[in-house]
Each structure stands twice: as C-alpha cells, then as structure tokens.
Amino acid sequence: MIVLFVIIGLLSAPAFSNGSSKEPSDLQLIAEDFQILARVTNAIALQADAIRGQLNARDAIAEFLSIEKHDLDGIIGFDPQPFIPYLQKVEEDIKNFENSDKTWMEEIKNFENVSMEFEASKNADVNLSTPTSLPGDFLASLQMLIESDEAKDVSCKTTVLSPLVSFLKLGEKSEYSFEEKYILGPALTFIQKQPDAYINCIQLIMKVQKALNTSLVFQLYEDYIRMKEVISNVPTALEDMKSKIANLKAGLATSSFMWNSVTGNMSGKPMSEQISRALDAHILHSKRLDPPLAGLTVAFFRAADLLKVADDLKSPWFQKHIARGASVQNLTHALEPFNQVAKDIQLLDKPWKEFNRLDDDHRTKYKKVVAHLKYLEGYTLESLQSFAQLVDSVNSSFHNCVQQRNATFMNIYQKFQEQQNVTEELMKNFDDFREKAGKFVTDHLDDQAIENYHCFYKLRIDDSENLMNISSAVDLMSKMKKDFSECLEQYGSKTDMLQVFLSFESVRNNMEEQYSLIQRFNNITGGAKVNVTEILNASGVETSLKCLRDGPYKLEKFDDLKEVNKFLGTLNDIPRPIEDVKATIEYLQTISKIKNGLENVEKEIKSVGSRQKRATAQSEPVDNPVLALNGSRLVAENMAVCALSLWDLVMIRENRNELLTVGNFDAKTKNDLSQQGLGEFMEPEIAMKKLLGEVEAINIDAKTLRAKSLLDMAQIFEEVAKIRGILGRREILWKMLKKPEYAHNPGGDTKKLQLLVELNLDFQTYESRTKDGVFTVKALISYFDQIFGHVVKPPTATVIIEKTSHYSLFVIVGVSIAICLVVFIAVIVAYGLTKKGKERYKNLWLYYFGKPADFERRWRYAKFMDSKDDINALLDATRETNKTNLVIALKKGAYVNAYNTSGNTALHFLTKFGRYDMALELVKNGADRTLLNYKNLTPEEMIPKDYKSLPPPEDPSSELAPKYEELAKMYKKYANKKFKQRVPEAFPSTSFRIWYEDRTDEDLSNKFYEKFSSITSTELTVSTTHCIVKTDERGVLVTDDINLLIPIFHGMIIVRESWMADCLKDEKVIEEDERYLVGTVKYKGVEYNTVQMWTNAIAKAEMPFLVGTFMVVLDLKYANLAMLTRLMKSLGCEMLSEFPNLDQFNVGARPYLHANLGPLFLFHDGSKDLLQYKTELFSHFTEEQLIVFLLKREINRDTRKNPPDVVKEVPIE
C-alpha cells in the first residue's frame, strides 16, 4: 500500500511547477465546499448558544483571536487608560531630565567609597584625647634617647673591628699570596693591642640595646603615627564628603520636577505590577506556536471568515446541495445578530493583528520601563521631600563645621612632613638595630666565655714574638684562632670565631648609621620640633568632627544619606532612549483599544439572547431555525474539524516539492529530535512520500466525488480518517528551532524543520472526527431539510387505546418484586459509577479475588501511605499502645507486618507487653504469626514460658500473667486459621511528590514541571515519592554521586527519564510509573540489580538492614557525614557520640542480618592505621565501601536461637 501511494505521488509530480497548480486542485475545491457548510453550521451553533445563554463570550473571542483564554484575561485584566497620562508625564520628565545639567551624576558614583572612608574617620578624634601619653611626648622621648650618654659614646669605632674581621677572613685561606703574607705582620701588631677595645665595644652595644628596650619611644611612636594619619586623612575625608553631599543636593534639585511621577500612593495594585502581569501573559502567549484546537469557532480560520457566512448562504454550492431551491431568507434573518457580532470582531481584529506576537526587542523595552516604574513606586512624595530636607540639613552642617585648611596649617604641615620623613627612617633604623643587637646578644653573648670576656684575651700575643717574620705570623694567626675556638668550646659554645666577629661588625655598622641619622634629624629640624598637638589643632579635625556630632544632623543617621544616593543612582538607569517609554505608552493604548473592542463584542453577544427572548415571547422557540439543530455545538465542531483536515491536506499538496526535499536528517538533528520526543521526524523520508501519495489519491477521489451528492461527497472523510501522517507536536519542534544552534543557522536542516513546523502532518488528531464525517453530514442534511421544508410532516392520526385490567395477584406480586430488584440493582450500579463506589467495589474485588501481585502493586506505596512525617502510623500506634489509632491504621490498609527499628513486628511488640486486645486486631487483619524477630522468635514465643510464676506487681492492674494467658489462648484458638490482610488504599497520583535530577533533559524537565507543577518539586525532601533519573540505553542508572544513591536506600521510587516524555504525550501515563522503574544501578563501574529490592523492603518496613549495628566515626570532618548518619539511623544503625567502651559489648555478638560482620561499624577515610581496631567487634568501612555494601544488599542471617545481645546491659547512647 505504501508503494502504491508513493507511485501515485511520483506520477502526479509533473502536474506541479513550484509546489502548487495554477488552477485550484479538486482537493482544494472540495475543501472550499465543505468549508462553506462548516462556517454556516458554526455560525448557527454560536447563535443558538448565545440565545440559550450557553455561550461564554470570552471563550469565543479568545478562539477568534487565536489565544488561550487565560493569556487573554491576563493581558486585558486591568484598565490601562489611567496609566497612559502618567507615562506621558514620565516621558516629558525624562526629556527635561536629559536636557538638564547632570555633572553631579558622575560625582555620586563613588559615593559608597567616600562614605566608607568617612565612616572610618568620623570618630577618629574620640580616642585621641586619652592616649597612653600625649603624642608630643614622642619627640621629647626621642630627643632624650638621642642625647643620652649611650648614643653619644663613639668609642666603638669602625677601625677597631674592621682589621680583625679582614684578618680572620684571610685566615680562612689555605694558601696566601706574597702580598697577603706581607700584611700579616702589621695586622697582628695592630690586633694584639685591641682586646680591651673589643670588650668595650661589646659592652657599648649591649648598653645601647638595653636603653632602646627600656625606652617608651616605640610605644609613643605608635600614638604619633596614629595622630599623623588622622591629621593627613580626616580633613581629606571631610572635604570629599562635603563635596558628595553638595552633589546629592544638586541631584535632588535637578530631579525634583520628576517627583510628581511617584506612584507609591496610587490606589489599588501598583502600576508596575499590573503592567507586568499583562506583559507576562503576552510573553507566555508569544511563546506558544498555536493555542489548543478551537472548539467554538473551528470553522473560522481567521476573523475575516466570519463575514463570509452571509455570502455562504447565497453561494451556488449551498443553494445546490443544501437549500435546493428553498429561500434562505429566514435563516439569513435569524443569523443577523451573528453578522453584527462578526462586524464588531473585525474592529477588534485589526489592532490585535499588530499586537498578537511580542518580539524580544519590544519585550526588553517594556520590561525596562516597568522596572523603572517599580522602583519609583518604592517612594512616596513625602519620603522624597524628607530626602531634600535631610540633604539640606547635612549640607548646611558640613559647610558650617568643616574648616578649610589655611596657609598657616600648610606651612606647619610641610615642616611636619620633612620632620616625619627623617623620623620614620630613624625609627626604622632603631628598630633594625634593636633586632640585630638582640640576635647578636642571644646568639653569641649568652655563653659564659663571652659574657666574662675571658676568651677575648686569647687574642693577645707575646711581645717576644717576631711578628714581622712571615712564617711566624702565619703560625701565630693559626694559634690565635685555635686558642679562641678552644676557649669558646671549653665554655660550651661551638661558634666559629669568624661568625662571631662578622655579626659583631654588622651590629656595629648599624649603630654607626644611627649616629648619621641622628645628625640629619638634628640638622633638618634645627632643634625646633613641630609638636603633633600643635598641628592637630591647626588642622581643625577635632573641632569639625565635634561640630558635626553636636549639630542638628547626627552622624549616626548616615544610612539615610545612602538611601538618597541610592534613589539618585537609579535616575541613571531611567529608560533610554526615550522611545522606550513612548513604545510602552503605545503598548498600553493598544491594550486599551483591544479591551474596549472586546467588551463591545462581549456586550453584543450577551445581548443576542435577551433580544431573542423578547422577540419570541409570544411564539415557540422552534420558530427560530437556529434552535432546531440538536447538539449544535458538537455537530458544528465535528464538521469544522473535518473541513480543517481537508485544508491541511491542501497545504501539504501545495508544498509538495519542498516536502520531497526534506529527506532524512543528520545525526545531531536526529539526536535533538529524539531528545524532544519527536522520533517520527528523525527519518521522515519514507513516511513523507507515503503521505504525499495518500494526499494525491484523495485529490483524485475529490474530482469524482464533487460531481455527486453531498452525502457521497462526505465519503472523502472516510479516506482522510485512514491517513496517519507523521506524529509529533509541532510546538515542541518550534521551540527546538529557537535554540541558538538552529536560530543562528537558518540553512540546512533548520530550513527543512521550519517547513515541518509550518505544516500540520499529524492527522491522528482528526481521526475520530473524520470517521464520523459521513454521519455529521447526514445529521446536517436532516437539519437543513427540516428548516428548508424538504421534509413532509406526517398527517395527524387519532389513536384509540383500549384499557383492560385482567392481571392476577401472582403477576402483580411478581412484577413488584422484579421492580424492587431492578431498583436495588440500579442503586448498586449507580453507586458503582461514583468515584467512591468504584474504589469500594474494586477493593472488594481485590479482597476476595485479588492476586498477590495486585496487593504488591499497592504495597509499593506503603512507605508513603502508612507514614506521616516519616513515622509509620501502625508502628507509632503500637509503640503508644493506642488501640484507636491502630484500628484506624488497619482500616486504611496499612501493611500489618512492618518491623520497628529494634527488629520486632507490631505483633511481637504487643505480645511482649501483654496487649491482647491490640494483638487480636492484628491477627484478624492478617498479621503473619510465623515471622521471626531479631531474636529468631515468633510472636507467640514472646510470651515467657514461666509467666504463671511471675511475682505479682505492686499495681494489680499491671499484672501480665492474666494477659499472657489470654494471648496464649488466642494463639492456640487461631493456630490453624488464616486471616486475609486488608486491601491497601490506592495511592492517588495527586499525592505523588516527584523530583528529577539535574542530568535529565532540561527542556523535557521544564515541560514536565509546567504540566505537573502541583506534584513536582525541584528539591529532594523526605516527602519525595518518585525520583526521575537519567539512565543509559538499557535503563541502568550510571552514577558515582552519593546524592543520587541515597534516595534508593530511603525507599523512594526510582523511575526513568522516559516517563516524563510519555506523560507529556498522555497524562494518564502518570498512573503507570511501574512501567518505568529502574532496577539496576552502576556504581564505580560495577552494576547492582538491587534498586527494587530496596524500594520494596523500605515500603513494607522489612527488618531494618542494619539492626543491631553501631556506627563509630574516627574523624567528624567528612563532607557527607550528616547525610550518611541520617541514612544509617533510618536503617536501624545507632550512631555513637563517643568512642565506645569495648567492655560493654558481648564478644561473639553479631548484627542479626550480618552474622559475618562485627557490630561496630568503623567509618574512616582510608588514610589512618586501623591495626588497633582489627578485632571481631569492628567492621571497617570507607564511604565507598559502605555504599557498595548497601548496594549489594547481601543478608547473612544469624540463625542462632535467641542470639546474645550486642550490648551487655544498656545500649550506649
């Protein structure tokens, strides 16, 4: 069949030159014919609904304008007229503002920086009045130090140390030149006379260093520097602040004419909000390719088609096939109200065409203006006037308080700067000398040998030695070094002699520099030092700051100025160019025009019904021909959809040549189409040729059918119903083309895809309507035959009915019983048709005839149905021994065999504590009496064997022996009887809480979120029921991300991404999540098929996987520790707050489900030595090992009867 259609299409190819024939095709002609019938029928249906008061005028108008009603309501949901004069005022204000002097705008840009500097300086004078000492004392202290005896002592000269150091450096050599040997003798002669000088020099250094350490000069220097910074910085900060405040004042003055534009005090919702809502609705409309298929006005492809109805009634085709010689005057008259509405809609359609789609350029303009309005609305006229008063006050205060720096101050300040430069250098040198001298003393003078200056006398040389003999001089030098070093070593020091004197020389040179700087200090200042207090007073800092603090403007209100600056700063962001405001005004004017036109149309439509009621007050409604069409809306819609399907075929035929060039797409485009759920568009070549062949075949049929009767012509719809086309939502394809890779590349696949957007190729949407096309036409023929008098009414006949009454009592009773039975069955059936009845009957069916799989299907949701705030209702009622809550939970179908975190079922727990009444409820609701708890005991075995010999308690009411007696009897009574579990309630999809991971397709996720926003969340919480994940082609979740694995262990339902795509195609698929379940996860390259095992185990609250284990963490700094702790706790593991005392644990005890492991789970990062923890009590896990352990979900049950507890006495908290 496909080949046949393709051949037909290819054979008909020569009939086309550029994609369409010069003359209308037969397909187009028959489409036009049926369009006449569709328009007339649609007009009749609209008129009838209006008369009956069943027509929602806004719905109809929205369809005429091709917009969703919700978007239309958003656009015209406010009255823009009052805002237009206001925006015109804003436009004028901005023009004036642009022409004003705006030099202040640049100046206030760095207001924040200047204000921060001022903030730091405004209280700078407060701590200057009570320093540790007056700043001026620093100079006096410095002068005192300079003039001290220690500083004046120059007995330790450079010439004393330099020859010795040179001599010692020479002594380091193994060979000497003749010149070096020649100078040895004179050097030794000089050195042998110097030991006393060396000692005096060292004593002087120590003395100077001690003087510096005890002097207050360094402490006072800090106050001096702080004062100097105040003098240098504060006046500048005050001047800058003064300038900025003047600029704020200028800004307020310049912009004052705009203050009347402030809208904060307008009544109702703010203007920006109202415009923004309309704009958002317009943007949303513009992001849609087409609105949903119209229902009320399908036959009218455009507003102008409404005007064709009057001509359609007079058309030759209508006269031939419908009226068939009858007058259409009566129908034309009846449709006059419709024709009037049609004319009114033209007035609305004209502005709407220009307004319909909002482009990005205009959207940006309007958004900018709305943002400006929103900011202005944050201020009232009163608040801006208070700004002006504030700035005036502050400006006045700064003018009065901030003193200008005069010439006297500048002269003093210049001398102060010269003095400061030398002072700073001198203090730096003092500090350097103090450090070096301290190091010399610490490194070399702490030894007793040097401290007593004993070893320095080893440098003496016997006068009898011949120092001028070269060889003797060399020997003497070696002996001198040897004696000095041995002396040092004798007193515990191994310091080399050369190093001692090199350090000695460095310190001495530093002290020499001090003398030079002191001389410079005395020469520059000439003895007349500039007192810091004097320059502080001359600067006026203290006076200015005190004046500002005590004046009318308080410095602590400085934040108010920042608000003024913020307001003025936004004026720099006013909409530019001015055309943006003008465009917004025109936008509001268009909305106003559309709103007025729409209200006129609505008024006209609503008046149709009232006029008709007045006109037919004395006659039957059937006199109006438009009211004679039964089910007019449905018939009109079906006819119009049938006609629309023909027009879609016409458009496909006209674009035949272009469609033949589409072919198949490249790999990237195919992938994009697949991601968007447009699989049939990936390789459309064969399907396209088949479709074109089908279209051409219908065109051939149309030629034959047009010559036949109307009912025969309708046979064409049966052929159209057979066409499937190429399935896929054009809107998704349209949005895909807006992506940059397509929008910026208009050629190639983009051009072909654009053609597929423009044409509707999916005919499946028309299938049901076109199948009924013949019946629709037949119904219309019957209707028009009736109103045009083509149906002859049968003559009135008189029928005489003879009444007899010969029924027996038996018949009467039998009939009565039958009637009662029928009524009873009808009530039962009627109840079954209600939502509650359907659920009730379905539960009864499952209870008596349901299979285990049916129960399991519902128990998948037990975690969410049976819990509130993550607390199992049945187990909570058991823990509280609250029978009322237990019965409520059971009636809701809670899973009755749930385990608590201690490893007991509810029946185990209640039996242990002797609650016969509650245990009986569980048994009768199907509780499994064979299940074992963590001690390998059945519920019945929880009754102590020696319960009869238990000592009586002090409170008789708490005696357990009688209760255990009742429980024992109950277990014996029902030993061989099984009870069915209650049918769990269905978990409605409205209670789903769906989360999708970041790796899922962004567009697909956004669409899914938009469609199912009520049950979808972007955050993963404890209430999440479903997690949608990205899987590979086999449906395997591949991830190493712990955040994606944690939901598995919490029992959330993990589903594939394809669920979203299928739900978007068919909303009912949301109920079929089990078709998309993920069963396998791939972690660190290894696959684990335990996902469903975890989901089911958590859903049914099976024995906690980690019951009887304790978690010990070596280091609390793990990134995921909090997440893992919550997980482990939910699985029955207990977190220890401190390292356990191992004596409290039973050796040989094992976790119930992991008899091969120790109960203490030691969590570590793999970097520590765990040798001391390698005992049978410990099981070691890194984060990765723990995840693998959980994913394997391997169980090794401890099968010992009543195995020992892990903890000897009480659990460790």
Short mmCIF file of N, CA and C in Angstrom, two decimals, residues 3 18 114 202 247 274 307 319 324 405 545 649 829 1036 1051 1073:
data_model
loop_
_atom_site.label_atom_id
_atom_site.label_comp_id
_atom_site.label_asym_id
_atom_site.label_seq_id
_atom_site.Cartn_x
_atom_site.Cartn_y
_atom_site.Cartn_z
N VAL A 3 3.85 1.56 -1.22
CA VAL A 3 4.45 1.69 -2.56
C VAL A 3 3.45 2.31 -3.52
N ASN A 18 5.84 24.74 -9.12
CA ASN A 18 6.55 25.25 -7.95
C ASN A 18 5.87 24.82 -6.68
N VAL A 114 33.54 56.92 49.19
CA VAL A 114 33.80 58.10 50.02
C VAL A 114 33.10 57.97 51.36
N ILE A 202 81.63 45.67 72.77
CA ILE A 202 80.51 44.77 73.07
C ILE A 202 79.66 45.33 74.19
N ASN A 247 26.77 67.36 45.89
CA ASN A 247 26.29 66.72 44.66
C ASN A 247 24.92 66.07 44.86
N GLN A 274 0.61 45.66 37.63
CA GLN A 274 -0.49 45.41 36.69
C GLN A 274 0.03 45.30 35.25
N LEU A 307 -17.29 37.12 8.22
CA LEU A 307 -18.10 37.93 7.30
C LEU A 307 -18.56 37.14 6.08
N GLN A 319 -26.80 26.67 -2.38
CA GLN A 319 -28.13 26.62 -2.98
C GLN A 319 -28.38 25.25 -3.63
N ARG A 324 -31.37 23.80 -1.94
CA ARG A 324 -32.07 23.08 -3.01
C ARG A 324 -33.36 23.80 -3.43
N ARG A 405 41.59 74.21 55.10
CA ARG A 405 42.99 74.23 55.56
C ARG A 405 43.68 75.49 55.04
N LEU A 545 34.75 67.55 63.64
CA LEU A 545 34.00 66.34 63.97
C LEU A 545 33.07 66.56 65.15
N LEU A 649 -4.56 18.99 4.24
CA LEU A 649 -4.11 18.21 3.09
C LEU A 649 -3.82 19.12 1.90
N VAL A 829 -25.62 -0.26 41.01
CA VAL A 829 -24.86 0.15 39.82
C VAL A 829 -24.56 1.65 39.87
N VAL A 1036 19.79 1.56 32.86
CA VAL A 1036 20.63 1.43 34.04
C VAL A 1036 21.03 2.83 34.51
N GLY A 1051 14.16 4.28 50.08
CA GLY A 1051 12.95 3.63 49.58
C GLY A 1051 12.15 4.46 48.60
N ASP A 1073 3.60 4.41 36.58
CA ASP A 1073 5.02 4.55 36.89
C ASP A 1073 5.76 3.22 36.96
#
